[in-house]
GROMACS .gro file of C-alpha atoms in nm:
model
  183
    1MET     CA    1   0.000   0.000   0.000
    2VAL     CA    2   0.117   0.348  -0.084
    3PRO     CA    3   0.060   0.578   0.217
    4LEU     CA    4  -0.098   0.912   0.128
    5ASN     CA    5  -0.159   1.194   0.375
    6LEU     CA    6  -0.452   1.434   0.356
    7ASP     CA    7  -0.227   1.741   0.348
    8LYS     CA    8  -0.075   1.623   0.019
    9ILE     CA    9  -0.420   1.582  -0.136
   10GLN     CA   10  -0.519   1.928  -0.009
   11SER     CA   11  -0.204   2.086  -0.154
   12TRP     CA   12  -0.277   1.919  -0.491
   13VAL     CA   13  -0.631   2.060  -0.479
   14ASP     CA   14  -0.496   2.407  -0.392
   15GLN     CA   15  -0.252   2.391  -0.686
   16GLY     CA   16  -0.532   2.287  -0.924
   17ARG     CA   17  -0.389   1.941  -0.993
   18LEU     CA   18  -0.697   1.764  -0.850
   19ASP     CA   19  -1.058   1.868  -0.908
   20PRO     CA   20  -1.249   1.870  -0.575
   21THR     CA   21  -1.587   1.848  -0.753
   22LYS     CA   22  -1.508   1.502  -0.899
   23PRO     CA   23  -1.435   1.182  -0.706
   24VAL     CA   24  -1.067   1.143  -0.621
   25THR     CA   25  -0.978   0.788  -0.726
   26ILE     CA   26  -0.658   0.595  -0.795
   27LYS     CA   27  -0.675   0.709  -1.157
   28GLU     CA   28  -0.680   1.081  -1.067
   29LEU     CA   29  -0.409   1.038  -0.801
   30ALA     CA   30  -0.181   0.856  -1.046
   31ALA     CA   31  -0.251   1.098  -1.334
   32SER     CA   32  -0.174   1.401  -1.116
   33ARG     CA   33   0.132   1.224  -0.967
   34CYS     CA   34   0.002   1.278  -0.617
   35ALA     CA   35   0.077   0.909  -0.561
   36SER     CA   36   0.328   0.717  -0.766
   37ASP     CA   37   0.432   0.354  -0.798
   38ILE     CA   38   0.089   0.223  -0.695
   39LYS     CA   39   0.098  -0.156  -0.687
   40ASP     CA   40  -0.143  -0.278  -0.417
   41GLY     CA   41  -0.351   0.034  -0.356
   42ILE     CA   42  -0.349   0.354  -0.154
   43LYS     CA   43  -0.395   0.394   0.221
   44LEU     CA   44  -0.532   0.732   0.323
   45LEU     CA   45  -0.370   0.870   0.640
   46ALA     CA   46  -0.463   1.170   0.854
   47GLY     CA   47  -0.134   1.362   0.832
   48GLY     CA   48  -0.216   1.733   0.801
   49SER     CA   49  -0.589   1.673   0.842
   50GLU     CA   50  -0.637   2.023   0.986
   51ARG     CA   51  -0.561   2.167   0.638
   52ILE     CA   52  -0.864   2.007   0.467
   53SER     CA   53  -1.085   2.290   0.344
   54HIS     CA   54  -1.277   2.136   0.051
   55PRO     CA   55  -1.539   1.862   0.075
   56LEU     CA   56  -1.376   1.574  -0.113
   57ASN     CA   57  -1.519   1.243  -0.234
   58ILE     CA   58  -1.220   1.008  -0.195
   59ILE     CA   59  -1.217   0.644  -0.307
   60VAL     CA   60  -0.906   0.452  -0.195
   61SER     CA   61  -0.806   0.099  -0.088
   62ARG     CA   62  -0.777   0.163   0.285
   63ALA     CA   63  -0.825   0.460   0.517
   64SER     CA   64  -0.742   0.532   0.880
   65ALA     CA   65  -1.023   0.621   1.119
   66ALA     CA   66  -0.873   0.966   1.178
   67ALA     CA   67  -0.858   1.035   0.802
   68ILE     CA   68  -1.222   0.931   0.760
   69ALA     CA   69  -1.327   1.158   1.045
   70ALA     CA   70  -1.130   1.455   0.905
   71VAL     CA   71  -1.272   1.423   0.552
   72GLU     CA   72  -1.627   1.382   0.681
   73ALA     CA   73  -1.584   1.681   0.914
   74ALA     CA   74  -1.501   1.891   0.605
   75GLY     CA   75  -1.822   1.770   0.439
   76GLY     CA   76  -1.670   1.503   0.215
   77SER     CA   77  -1.686   1.126   0.205
   78VAL     CA   78  -1.442   0.837   0.203
   79THR     CA   79  -1.510   0.499   0.044
   80THR     CA   80  -1.270   0.208   0.069
   81ARG     CA   81  -1.261  -0.008  -0.245
   82TYR     CA   82  -1.092  -0.342  -0.320
   83TYR     CA   83  -0.825  -0.336  -0.593
   84THR     CA   84  -0.584  -0.598  -0.729
   85PRO     CA   85  -0.250  -0.514  -0.894
   86PHE     CA   86  -0.399  -0.613  -1.232
   87SER     CA   87  -0.702  -0.387  -1.181
   88ILE     CA   88  -0.480  -0.094  -1.076
   89ARG     CA   89  -0.281  -0.127  -1.399
   90GLY     CA   90  -0.609  -0.138  -1.596
   91ILE     CA   91  -0.746   0.168  -1.416
   92ILE     CA   92  -0.432   0.372  -1.486
   93LYS     CA   93  -0.444   0.270  -1.855
   94GLY     CA   94  -0.815   0.358  -1.875
   95ASN     CA   95  -0.944   0.006  -1.944
   96ILE     CA   96  -1.131  -0.042  -1.614
   97ASP     CA   97  -1.381   0.180  -1.431
   98PRO     CA   98  -1.204   0.302  -1.113
   99ILE     CA   99  -1.522   0.305  -0.904
  100HIS     CA  100  -1.790   0.053  -1.001
  101SER     CA  101  -1.810  -0.326  -1.017
  102LEU     CA  102  -2.103  -0.566  -1.017
  103SER     CA  103  -2.133  -0.560  -0.635
  104SER     CA  104  -2.069  -0.193  -0.569
  105ARG     CA  105  -2.327   0.072  -0.495
  106ILE     CA  106  -2.093   0.368  -0.467
  107ASP     CA  107  -2.244   0.711  -0.513
  108ALA     CA  108  -1.984   0.884  -0.728
  109GLY     CA  109  -2.128   1.230  -0.665
  110GLU     CA  110  -2.267   1.506  -0.881
  111GLY     CA  111  -1.948   1.591  -1.067
  112THR     CA  112  -1.928   1.264  -1.257
  113GLU     CA  113  -2.023   1.216  -1.616
  114GLU     CA  114  -2.233   0.928  -1.742
  115ARG     CA  115  -2.081   0.586  -1.698
  116ARG     CA  116  -1.910   0.468  -2.010
  117VAL     CA  117  -1.871   0.106  -2.108
  118PHE     CA  118  -1.535  -0.044  -2.013
  119LYS     CA  119  -1.376  -0.358  -2.151
  120ASN     CA  120  -1.310  -0.510  -1.805
  121ARG     CA  121  -1.469  -0.466  -1.464
  122LEU     CA  122  -1.323  -0.439  -1.116
  123PRO     CA  123  -1.297  -0.761  -0.917
  124ASP     CA  124  -1.459  -0.810  -0.579
  125PRO     CA  125  -1.269  -0.954  -0.282
  126THR     CA  126  -1.256  -1.332  -0.241
  127SER     CA  127  -1.079  -1.387   0.090
  128ARG     CA  128  -1.277  -1.372   0.413
  129LYS     CA  129  -1.047  -1.110   0.566
  130GLU     CA  130  -1.090  -0.872   0.272
  131ILE     CA  131  -1.465  -0.929   0.244
  132GLU     CA  132  -1.509  -0.848   0.613
  133TYR     CA  133  -1.294  -0.533   0.580
  134TYR     CA  134  -1.494  -0.394   0.288
  135ARG     CA  135  -1.828  -0.491   0.451
  136ASP     CA  136  -1.744  -0.285   0.760
  137PRO     CA  137  -1.941   0.044   0.776
  138ALA     CA  138  -1.686   0.188   1.022
  139LYS     CA  139  -1.417   0.151   0.755
  140ARG     CA  140  -1.655   0.293   0.490
  141GLY     CA  141  -1.629  -0.021   0.280
  142TYR     CA  142  -1.809  -0.026  -0.052
  143LEU     CA  143  -1.982  -0.353   0.044
  144SER     CA  144  -2.120  -0.214   0.372
  145TYR     CA  145  -2.472  -0.194   0.224
  146GLN     CA  146  -2.484  -0.575   0.256
  147VAL     CA  147  -2.468  -0.561   0.636
  148GLY     CA  148  -2.813  -0.550   0.793
  149GLU     CA  149  -2.922  -0.338   1.088
  150GLY     CA  150  -2.765  -0.468   1.409
  151GLN     CA  151  -2.529  -0.705   1.230
  152GLY     CA  152  -2.151  -0.700   1.221
  153PRO     CA  153  -1.931  -0.728   0.912
  154SER     CA  154  -1.799  -1.071   1.013
  155LEU     CA  155  -1.901  -1.368   0.803
  156PHE     CA  156  -1.820  -1.614   1.081
  157PHE     CA  157  -1.912  -1.460   1.415
  158ARG     CA  158  -2.261  -1.339   1.502
  159THR     CA  159  -2.323  -1.010   1.672
  160PRO     CA  160  -2.412  -1.080   2.039
  161SER     CA  161  -2.737  -0.883   2.021
  162THR     CA  162  -2.874  -1.092   1.732
  163ALA     CA  163  -2.779  -1.436   1.863
  164ILE     CA  164  -3.016  -1.615   2.101
  165SER     CA  165  -2.831  -1.682   2.422
  166VAL     CA  166  -2.792  -2.034   2.556
  167LYS     CA  167  -2.946  -1.930   2.887
  168LYS     CA  168  -3.269  -1.819   2.719
  169ARG     CA  169  -3.291  -2.146   2.523
  170VAL     CA  170  -3.248  -2.352   2.841
  171GLN     CA  171  -3.509  -2.142   3.023
  172SER     CA  172  -3.762  -2.195   2.744
  173LYS     CA  173  -3.703  -2.574   2.750
  174VAL     CA  174  -3.750  -2.583   3.129
  175ALA     CA  175  -4.073  -2.384   3.096
  176LEU     CA  176  -4.207  -2.631   2.838
  177GLY     CA  177  -4.111  -2.924   3.058
  178ALA     CA  178  -4.290  -2.772   3.360
  179GLU     CA  179  -4.615  -2.738   3.168
  180ASN     CA  180  -4.615  -3.101   3.057
  181ARG     CA  181  -4.571  -3.252   3.403
  182MET     CA  182  -4.850  -3.465   3.540
  183TRP     CA  183  -4.736  -3.467   3.907
   0.00000   0.00000   0.00000
């Protein structure tokens, strides 16, 4: 992951290298040379977060909690999106849409033009660890719409509030047994 601080993005916006009205994706960051040598993705960090003055719509691979809070405090949004090295090369060349895939429901904002047809599409994560990361609403994952109210992003563990406790199950069995007694 290529680390990228918020103050660098803000300085690129101030210099006119990035357009704050359009979504800031890997393609725009690579084209403006704000981030270079992107192989696995970009991690957004909160360095210089006090300098953020424009509401930005940022779509990156990973983001720290402090960076998410700083961008949202300025009126913007952060979305974390899964990328592979192959998809990053395709995005930079212009062969793959940098935002949408079959599973995504990312709102690209008002400054985007109509979606054009691309030859390839972005892949979705396949490992459990990555699926759980991008399903997490706290990490602003693009798959977080799949998580229901009161559920956690984990595919394996249940949220304690939704699972029926063992104690309640035992109590209900005892109550049924007490009703059926003859003596």
